[in-house]
PDB file of C-alpha atoms in Angstrom:
ATOM      1  CA  ASP A1471     -14.234 -48.631 105.818  1.00 51.00           C
ATOM      2  CA  ALA A1472     -17.100 -49.656 103.263  1.00 55.00           C
ATOM      3  CA  LYS A1473     -20.162 -48.455 104.780  1.00 86.00           C
ATOM      4  CA  THR A1474     -22.775 -51.829 104.443  1.00 94.00           C
ATOM      5  CA  THR A1475     -27.188 -51.424 104.991  1.00 95.00           C
ATOM      6  CA  GLN A1476     -29.109 -54.098 106.978  1.00 97.00           C
ATOM      7  CA  PRO A1477     -33.048 -53.749 107.052  1.00 97.00           C
ATOM      8  CA  PRO A1478     -33.331 -52.607 111.174  1.00 96.00           C
ATOM      9  CA  SER A1479     -35.994 -55.541 111.687  1.00 97.00           C
ATOM     10  CA  MET A1480     -36.690 -59.046 110.313  1.00 97.00           C
ATOM     11  CA  ASP A1481     -39.452 -61.847 111.153  1.00 97.00           C
ATOM     12  CA  CYS A1482     -38.822 -65.524 110.859  1.00 97.00           C
ATOM     13  CA  ALA A1483     -40.764 -69.213 111.994  1.00 97.00           C
ATOM     14  CA  GLU A1484     -39.142 -71.060 114.060  1.00 97.00           C
ATOM     15  CA  GLY A1485     -37.965 -73.865 112.726  1.00 96.00           C
ATOM     16  CA  ARG A1486     -37.514 -72.272 108.523  1.00 97.00           C
ATOM     17  CA  ALA A1487     -34.798 -71.053 107.003  1.00 97.00           C
ATOM     18  CA  ALA A1488     -33.354 -66.920 108.295  1.00 98.00           C
ATOM     19  CA  ASN A1489     -32.315 -64.643 105.505  1.00 98.00           C
ATOM     20  CA  LEU A1490     -30.414 -61.476 107.059  1.00 98.00           C
ATOM     21  CA  PRO A1491     -29.324 -60.285 103.403  1.00 98.00           C
ATOM     22  CA  CYS A1492     -26.909 -56.700 103.463  1.00 97.00           C
ATOM     23  CA  ASN A1493     -25.378 -54.501 100.664  1.00 96.00           C
ATOM     24  CA  HIS A1494     -22.517 -52.973 100.678  1.00 94.00           C
ATOM     25  CA  SER A1495     -21.604 -52.188  97.150  1.00 93.00           C
ATOM     26  CA  THR A1496     -18.755 -50.049  97.559  1.00 91.00           C
ATOM     27  CA  ILE A1497     -16.733 -53.083  98.951  1.00 90.00           C
ATOM     28  CA  SER A1498     -12.881 -53.605  97.968  1.00 86.00           C
ATOM     29  CA  GLY A1499     -11.875 -56.523  96.297  1.00 84.00           C
ATOM     30  CA  ASN A1500      -8.864 -57.168  99.817  1.00 83.00           C
ATOM     31  CA  GLU A1501     -12.529 -55.830 102.690  1.00 86.00           C
ATOM     32  CA  TYR A1502     -14.211 -59.260 104.523  1.00 90.00           C
ATOM     33  CA  VAL A1503     -17.382 -59.572 104.962  1.00 93.00           C
ATOM     34  CA  TYR A1504     -18.147 -60.310 108.459  1.00 93.00           C
ATOM     35  CA  TRP A1505     -21.424 -61.363 110.655  1.00 96.00           C
ATOM     36  CA  TYR A1506     -22.023 -60.666 113.804  1.00 96.00           C
ATOM     37  CA  ARG A1507     -24.942 -61.435 116.295  1.00 97.00           C
ATOM     38  CA  GLN A1508     -25.389 -60.179 119.475  1.00 96.00           C
ATOM     39  CA  ILE A1509     -28.114 -61.476 122.250  1.00 94.00           C
ATOM     40  CA  HIS A1510     -29.007 -58.739 124.696  1.00 88.00           C
ATOM     41  CA  SER A1511     -26.422 -57.206 126.091  1.00 84.00           C
ATOM     42  CA  GLN A1512     -24.235 -60.325 125.735  1.00 93.00           C
ATOM     43  CA  GLY A1513     -20.665 -60.240 123.834  1.00 95.00           C
ATOM     44  CA  PRO A1514     -20.921 -59.669 120.519  1.00 95.00           C
ATOM     45  CA  GLN A1515     -20.907 -62.913 118.627  1.00 96.00           C
ATOM     46  CA  TYR A1516     -19.463 -64.459 115.496  1.00 94.00           C
ATOM     47  CA  ILE A1517     -20.732 -66.328 113.473  1.00 96.00           C
ATOM     48  CA  ILE A1518     -18.966 -66.328 109.757  1.00 95.00           C
ATOM     49  CA  HIS A1519     -16.710 -64.443 107.471  1.00 92.00           C
ATOM     50  CA  GLY A1520     -16.009 -64.268 103.536  1.00 92.00           C
ATOM     51  CA  LEU A1521     -13.475 -63.187 100.956  1.00 90.00           C
ATOM     52  CA  LYS A1522     -15.544 -64.482  97.032  1.00 90.00           C
ATOM     53  CA  ASN A1523     -16.241 -67.289  97.958  1.00 89.00           C
ATOM     54  CA  ASN A1524     -19.564 -68.212  99.313  1.00 94.00           C
ATOM     55  CA  GLU A1525     -18.765 -70.212 103.060  1.00 96.00           C
ATOM     56  CA  THR A1526     -21.147 -72.179 105.590  1.00 97.00           C
ATOM     57  CA  ASN A1527     -19.562 -73.542 108.943  1.00 95.00           C
ATOM     58  CA  GLU A1528     -21.825 -75.501 112.441  1.00 95.00           C
ATOM     59  CA  MET A1529     -24.195 -71.329 112.420  1.00 95.00           C
ATOM     60  CA  ALA A1530     -24.800 -71.212 109.521  1.00 97.00           C
ATOM     61  CA  SER A1531     -24.395 -69.882 105.558  1.00 98.00           C
ATOM     62  CA  LEU A1532     -22.875 -67.234 103.532  1.00 98.00           C
ATOM     63  CA  ILE A1533     -24.241 -65.781 100.651  1.00 97.00           C
ATOM     64  CA  ILE A1534     -21.617 -63.457  98.112  1.00 96.00           C
ATOM     65  CA  THR A1535     -22.879 -61.777  95.361  1.00 96.00           C
ATOM     66  CA  GLU A1536     -20.358 -62.593  92.198  1.00 94.00           C
ATOM     67  CA  ASP A1537     -19.919 -59.374  92.216  1.00 94.00           C
ATOM     68  CA  ARG A1538     -19.534 -59.199  96.321  1.00 94.00           C
ATOM     69  CA  LYS A1539     -21.663 -56.471  97.065  1.00 95.00           C
ATOM     70  CA  SER A1540     -24.043 -57.883  98.592  1.00 96.00           C
ATOM     71  CA  SER A1541     -23.929 -61.130 100.513  1.00 97.00           C
ATOM     72  CA  THR A1542     -27.429 -62.677 102.064  1.00 98.00           C
ATOM     73  CA  LEU A1543     -26.968 -65.077 105.569  1.00 98.00           C
ATOM     74  CA  ILE A1544     -28.508 -67.925 106.312  1.00 98.00           C
ATOM     75  CA  LEU A1545     -29.494 -69.415 109.347  1.00 97.00           C
ATOM     76  CA  PRO A1546     -30.776 -73.291 107.885  1.00 96.00           C
ATOM     77  CA  HIS A1547     -33.072 -73.868 110.753  1.00 94.00           C
ATOM     78  CA  ALA A1548     -34.136 -71.223 113.163  1.00 96.00           C
ATOM     79  CA  THR A1549     -35.062 -71.492 116.766  1.00 96.00           C
ATOM     80  CA  LEU A1550     -36.391 -69.252 119.268  1.00 96.00           C
ATOM     81  CA  ARG A1551     -32.693 -68.897 120.956  1.00 95.00           C
ATOM     82  CA  ASP A1552     -31.234 -66.992 117.402  1.00 97.00           C
ATOM     83  CA  THR A1553     -33.751 -64.141 118.411  1.00 97.00           C
ATOM     84  CA  ALA A1554     -30.701 -61.149 118.308  1.00 97.00           C
ATOM     85  CA  VAL A1555     -29.279 -57.975 116.271  1.00 96.00           C
ATOM     86  CA  TYR A1556     -27.094 -58.969 113.488  1.00 98.00           C
ATOM     87  CA  TYR A1557     -25.008 -57.249 112.052  1.00 96.00           C
ATOM     88  CA  CYS A1558     -22.917 -57.351 108.932  1.00 96.00           C
ATOM     89  CA  ILE A1559     -19.567 -55.989 108.596  1.00 92.00           C
ATOM     90  CA  VAL A1560     -16.855 -55.367 106.038  1.00 89.00           C
ATOM     91  CA  ARG A1561     -13.257 -55.216 107.192  1.00 83.00           C
ATOM     92  CA  VAL A1562     -10.292 -54.572 105.418  1.00 75.00           C
ATOM     93  CA  ALA A1563      -8.347 -57.478 104.998  1.00 63.00           C
ATOM     94  CA  GLN A1564      -4.398 -55.834 106.028  1.00 57.00           C
ATOM     95  CA  VAL A1565      -3.618 -52.939 107.599  1.00 56.00           C
ATOM     96  CA  TYR A1566       0.021 -52.704 107.376  1.00 53.00           C
ATOM     97  CA  SER A1567       1.824 -51.162 111.019  1.00 50.00           C
ATOM     98  CA  GLY A1568       0.609 -48.109 111.829  1.00 50.00           C
ATOM     99  CA  GLY A1569      -1.618 -47.591 109.257  1.00 49.00           C
ATOM    100  CA  GLY A1570      -4.187 -47.625 111.922  1.00 52.00           C
ATOM    101  CA  ALA A1571      -6.795 -50.381 112.815  1.00 58.00           C
ATOM    102  CA  ASP A1572      -8.231 -53.197 111.751  1.00 63.00           C
ATOM    103  CA  GLY A1573     -11.463 -53.666 113.890  1.00 72.00           C
ATOM    104  CA  LEU A1574     -14.675 -53.650 113.632  1.00 83.00           C
ATOM    105  CA  THR A1575     -16.996 -50.890 112.959  1.00 85.00           C
ATOM    106  CA  PHE A1576     -20.691 -52.107 114.074  1.00 89.00           C
ATOM    107  CA  GLY A1577     -23.752 -50.485 112.530  1.00 90.00           C
ATOM    108  CA  LYS A1578     -27.260 -50.728 113.412  1.00 91.00           C
ATOM    109  CA  GLY A1579     -27.571 -54.405 112.396  1.00 95.00           C
ATOM    110  CA  THR A1580     -30.789 -56.255 112.348  1.00 97.00           C
ATOM    111  CA  HIS A1581     -32.784 -57.110 114.580  1.00 97.00           C
ATOM    112  CA  LEU A1582     -33.429 -60.815 113.533  1.00 98.00           C
ATOM    113  CA  ILE A1583     -37.103 -61.733 116.035  1.00 97.00           C
ATOM    114  CA  ILE A1584     -37.490 -66.133 115.959  1.00 97.00           C
ATOM    115  CA  GLN A1585     -41.439 -66.638 116.679  1.00 96.00           C
ATOM    116  CA  PRO A1586     -42.433 -69.259 118.471  1.00 94.00           C
TER     117      PRO A1586
ATOM    118  CA  ASP B1272     -17.321 -68.733 125.291  1.00 85.00           C
ATOM    119  CA  SER B1273     -15.318 -66.794 123.332  1.00 88.00           C
ATOM    120  CA  GLY B1274     -12.202 -67.171 126.322  1.00 94.00           C
ATOM    121  CA  VAL B1275     -11.340 -63.155 126.800  1.00 97.00           C
ATOM    122  CA  THR B1276     -12.373 -62.807 130.518  1.00 98.00           C
ATOM    123  CA  GLN B1277     -13.750 -59.762 131.860  1.00 98.00           C
ATOM    124  CA  THR B1278     -13.611 -58.452 134.833  1.00 97.00           C
ATOM    125  CA  PRO B1279     -15.652 -56.745 136.501  1.00 97.00           C
ATOM    126  CA  LYS B1280     -18.924 -58.099 135.451  1.00 97.00           C
ATOM    127  CA  HIS B1281     -20.935 -56.261 137.292  1.00 97.00           C
ATOM    128  CA  LEU B1282     -20.092 -52.082 138.783  1.00 97.00           C
ATOM    129  CA  ILE B1283     -21.422 -49.259 139.912  1.00 98.00           C
ATOM    130  CA  THR B1284     -19.649 -46.034 140.881  1.00 97.00           C
ATOM    131  CA  ALA B1285     -19.623 -42.563 141.495  1.00 98.00           C
ATOM    132  CA  THR B1286     -19.668 -39.010 139.719  1.00 98.00           C
ATOM    133  CA  GLY B1287     -16.173 -38.028 139.677  1.00 98.00           C
ATOM    134  CA  GLN B1288     -14.778 -41.726 140.791  1.00 98.00           C
ATOM    135  CA  ARG B1289     -12.296 -43.871 138.708  1.00 98.00           C
ATOM    136  CA  VAL B1290     -12.302 -46.993 137.438  1.00 98.00           C
ATOM    137  CA  THR B1291     -10.670 -49.936 135.641  1.00 98.00           C
ATOM    138  CA  LEU B1292     -12.115 -52.843 133.310  1.00 98.00           C
ATOM    139  CA  ARG B1293      -9.118 -55.212 133.213  1.00 98.00           C
ATOM    140  CA  CYS B1294      -9.034 -58.333 130.258  1.00 98.00           C
ATOM    141  CA  SER B1295      -7.062 -61.328 129.425  1.00 98.00           C
ATOM    142  CA  PRO B1296      -7.479 -62.371 125.706  1.00 97.00           C
ATOM    143  CA  ARG B1297      -8.466 -65.702 124.609  1.00 96.00           C
ATOM    144  CA  SER B1298      -4.506 -67.434 124.268  1.00 93.00           C
ATOM    145  CA  GLY B1299      -2.312 -66.846 121.915  1.00 90.00           C
ATOM    146  CA  ASP B1300      -3.841 -63.584 121.140  1.00 92.00           C
ATOM    147  CA  LEU B1301      -1.728 -61.075 121.008  1.00 91.00           C
ATOM    148  CA  SER B1302      -4.456 -57.976 119.446  1.00 90.00           C
ATOM    149  CA  VAL B1303      -6.465 -56.718 122.067  1.00 93.00           C
ATOM    150  CA  TYR B1304     -10.153 -53.918 121.429  1.00 93.00           C
ATOM    151  CA  TRP B1305     -12.158 -52.390 123.391  1.00 96.00           C
ATOM    152  CA  TYR B1306     -15.472 -51.219 122.538  1.00 95.00           C
ATOM    153  CA  GLN B1307     -18.027 -49.499 124.653  1.00 96.00           C
ATOM    154  CA  GLN B1308     -21.921 -49.201 124.170  1.00 95.00           C
ATOM    155  CA  SER B1309     -24.377 -47.653 125.653  1.00 91.00           C
ATOM    156  CA  LEU B1310     -28.338 -47.540 124.776  1.00 81.00           C
ATOM    157  CA  ASP B1311     -27.610 -44.511 122.543  1.00 75.00           C
ATOM    158  CA  GLN B1312     -24.442 -44.647 120.771  1.00 77.00           C
ATOM    159  CA  GLY B1313     -24.592 -48.540 119.605  1.00 86.00           C
ATOM    160  CA  LEU B1314     -20.623 -50.358 119.595  1.00 91.00           C
ATOM    161  CA  GLN B1315     -18.315 -47.798 119.001  1.00 91.00           C
ATOM    162  CA  PHE B1316     -14.337 -48.379 119.322  1.00 90.00           C
ATOM    163  CA  LEU B1317     -12.227 -47.108 121.879  1.00 93.00           C
ATOM    164  CA  ILE B1318      -9.151 -48.736 120.414  1.00 93.00           C
ATOM    165  CA  GLN B1319      -6.681 -51.136 120.184  1.00 90.00           C
ATOM    166  CA  TYR B1320      -3.677 -52.743 120.719  1.00 92.00           C
ATOM    167  CA  TYR B1321      -0.752 -54.977 119.610  1.00 90.00           C
ATOM    168  CA  ASN B1322       1.619 -56.868 121.718  1.00 91.00           C
ATOM    169  CA  GLY B1323       1.909 -53.952 123.823  1.00 94.00           C
ATOM    170  CA  GLU B1324       2.029 -51.240 121.719  1.00 92.00           C
ATOM    171  CA  GLU B1325      -0.416 -48.540 121.285  1.00 91.00           C
ATOM    172  CA  ARG B1326      -1.823 -49.672 117.082  1.00 87.00           C
ATOM    173  CA  ALA B1327      -5.538 -47.270 116.706  1.00 85.00           C
ATOM    174  CA  LYS B1328      -7.824 -45.236 118.554  1.00 88.00           C
ATOM    175  CA  GLY B1329     -10.955 -44.378 117.962  1.00 87.00           C
ATOM    176  CA  ASN B1330     -14.032 -42.570 120.005  1.00 82.00           C
ATOM    177  CA  ILE B1331     -11.772 -41.985 123.200  1.00 92.00           C
ATOM    178  CA  LEU B1332     -12.324 -40.043 125.321  1.00 94.00           C
ATOM    179  CA  GLU B1333      -9.275 -38.147 126.943  1.00 95.00           C
ATOM    180  CA  ARG B1334     -10.532 -38.865 131.034  1.00 97.00           C
ATOM    181  CA  PHE B1335      -9.877 -42.806 129.668  1.00 97.00           C
ATOM    182  CA  SER B1336      -6.649 -44.360 128.634  1.00 97.00           C
ATOM    183  CA  ALA B1337      -5.785 -48.309 128.312  1.00 97.00           C
ATOM    184  CA  GLN B1338      -2.762 -50.525 128.508  1.00 97.00           C
ATOM    185  CA  GLN B1339      -1.460 -53.761 127.520  1.00 97.00           C
ATOM    186  CA  PHE B1340       1.030 -55.334 129.542  1.00 97.00           C
ATOM    187  CA  PRO B1341       3.929 -58.172 129.323  1.00 96.00           C
ATOM    188  CA  ASP B1342       1.418 -60.988 129.364  1.00 95.00           C
ATOM    189  CA  LEU B1343      -1.414 -59.565 127.308  1.00 96.00           C
ATOM    190  CA  HIS B1344      -3.817 -58.801 129.479  1.00 97.00           C
ATOM    191  CA  SER B1345      -4.841 -55.317 128.979  1.00 98.00           C
ATOM    192  CA  GLU B1346      -7.217 -52.448 131.325  1.00 98.00           C
ATOM    193  CA  LEU B1347      -8.846 -49.672 130.161  1.00 98.00           C
ATOM    194  CA  ASN B1348      -9.619 -46.792 133.053  1.00 98.00           C
ATOM    195  CA  LEU B1349     -11.395 -44.156 133.352  1.00 98.00           C
ATOM    196  CA  SER B1350     -11.874 -41.295 135.191  1.00 97.00           C
ATOM    197  CA  SER B1351     -13.247 -38.634 135.699  1.00 97.00           C
ATOM    198  CA  LEU B1352     -16.945 -40.587 135.364  1.00 98.00           C
ATOM    199  CA  GLU B1353     -19.605 -38.994 133.972  1.00 97.00           C
ATOM    200  CA  LEU B1354     -23.500 -40.018 134.776  1.00 96.00           C
ATOM    201  CA  GLY B1355     -23.201 -40.726 130.349  1.00 94.00           C
ATOM    202  CA  ASP B1356     -19.794 -42.632 131.082  1.00 96.00           C
ATOM    203  CA  SER B1357     -22.696 -45.511 131.776  1.00 96.00           C
ATOM    204  CA  ALA B1358     -22.038 -48.029 129.020  1.00 97.00           C
ATOM    205  CA  LEU B1359     -20.897 -51.310 128.563  1.00 97.00           C
ATOM    206  CA  TYR B1360     -17.269 -52.042 128.147  1.00 98.00           C
ATOM    207  CA  PHE B1361     -16.391 -54.961 125.702  1.00 97.00           C
ATOM    208  CA  CYS B1362     -13.157 -56.670 124.992  1.00 97.00           C
ATOM    209  CA  ALA B1363     -12.357 -58.909 121.969  1.00 95.00           C
ATOM    210  CA  SER B1364      -8.758 -60.292 120.874  1.00 94.00           C
ATOM    211  CA  SER B1365      -7.756 -61.524 117.796  1.00 89.00           C
ATOM    212  CA  VAL B1366      -4.143 -63.653 116.686  1.00 84.00           C
ATOM    213  CA  GLU B1367      -2.319 -60.491 115.276  1.00 72.00           C
ATOM    214  CA  GLU B1368      -3.050 -57.172 113.441  1.00 61.00           C
ATOM    215  CA  GLY B1369      -3.615 -56.198 110.394  1.00 57.00           C
ATOM    216  CA  ARG B1370      -4.836 -59.375 109.110  1.00 61.00           C
ATOM    217  CA  GLY B1371      -9.277 -58.907 107.982  1.00 61.00           C
ATOM    218  CA  GLY B1372      -8.710 -62.638 107.848  1.00 67.00           C
ATOM    219  CA  ASN B1373      -8.546 -63.398 111.977  1.00 77.00           C
ATOM    220  CA  THR B1374     -11.819 -63.859 113.769  1.00 86.00           C
ATOM    221  CA  ILE B1375     -12.197 -61.168 117.101  1.00 90.00           C
ATOM    222  CA  TYR B1376     -13.591 -62.466 120.319  1.00 93.00           C
ATOM    223  CA  PHE B1377     -16.060 -60.591 122.552  1.00 96.00           C
ATOM    224  CA  GLY B1378     -15.456 -61.021 126.025  1.00 97.00           C
ATOM    225  CA  GLU B1379     -19.196 -60.422 127.919  1.00 97.00           C
ATOM    226  CA  GLY B1380     -17.944 -57.393 128.974  1.00 97.00           C
ATOM    227  CA  SER B1381     -17.951 -54.885 131.984  1.00 98.00           C
ATOM    228  CA  TRP B1382     -21.156 -53.030 132.784  1.00 97.00           C
ATOM    229  CA  LEU B1383     -20.469 -49.909 133.973  1.00 97.00           C
ATOM    230  CA  THR B1384     -22.570 -48.023 136.139  1.00 97.00           C
ATOM    231  CA  VAL B1385     -21.915 -44.435 137.185  1.00 97.00           C
ATOM    232  CA  VAL B1386     -24.423 -42.765 139.729  1.00 97.00           C
TER     233      VAL B1386
END
């Protein structure tokens, strides 16, 4: 799987948009970009994923550059409850039976701190 | 609530003992994953099952084993426990194996403390 690079920490003011960058310059054409977050010692929470196109759901937006080498997760109106570690993960789109794990490989992520 | 249920939530045991962690995947999910999270190692993939069969192994010690039962629940068995096994153990599930577009959902974890 391709590796990702994220800043170790970021601050954002409450009510503002939080923009979390991720570099995945070695991503393959068949790899998805996934975002999860983990609020202290809770289970990782799925946020959003995408392959090529930008995606939006009720939690966030995912902007993937045209060359797919980087992406940005956008939390439109950050609240204190959004303080968490955010993980950007690339995941192969198809693993054939017996071909190995199709799970998620977590890096160190970005510790996002929302300031009141 | 992700729909993945793990028990027990907290467990304290002595070195050398054996424990079993249980996971019920989301309804309809056939694939189960186990992860370990310790303070110094981050989230580490241990093992994956699909519909009762082992699919892949990650950084799982030989003292650890897992299985997935016909009703699709899974158990992670940890034996000859050492202090360093103290960690959060997460179970996760997804609908199918092998399709990266299928989201993996995590449970809330089981806290294991070895004393």
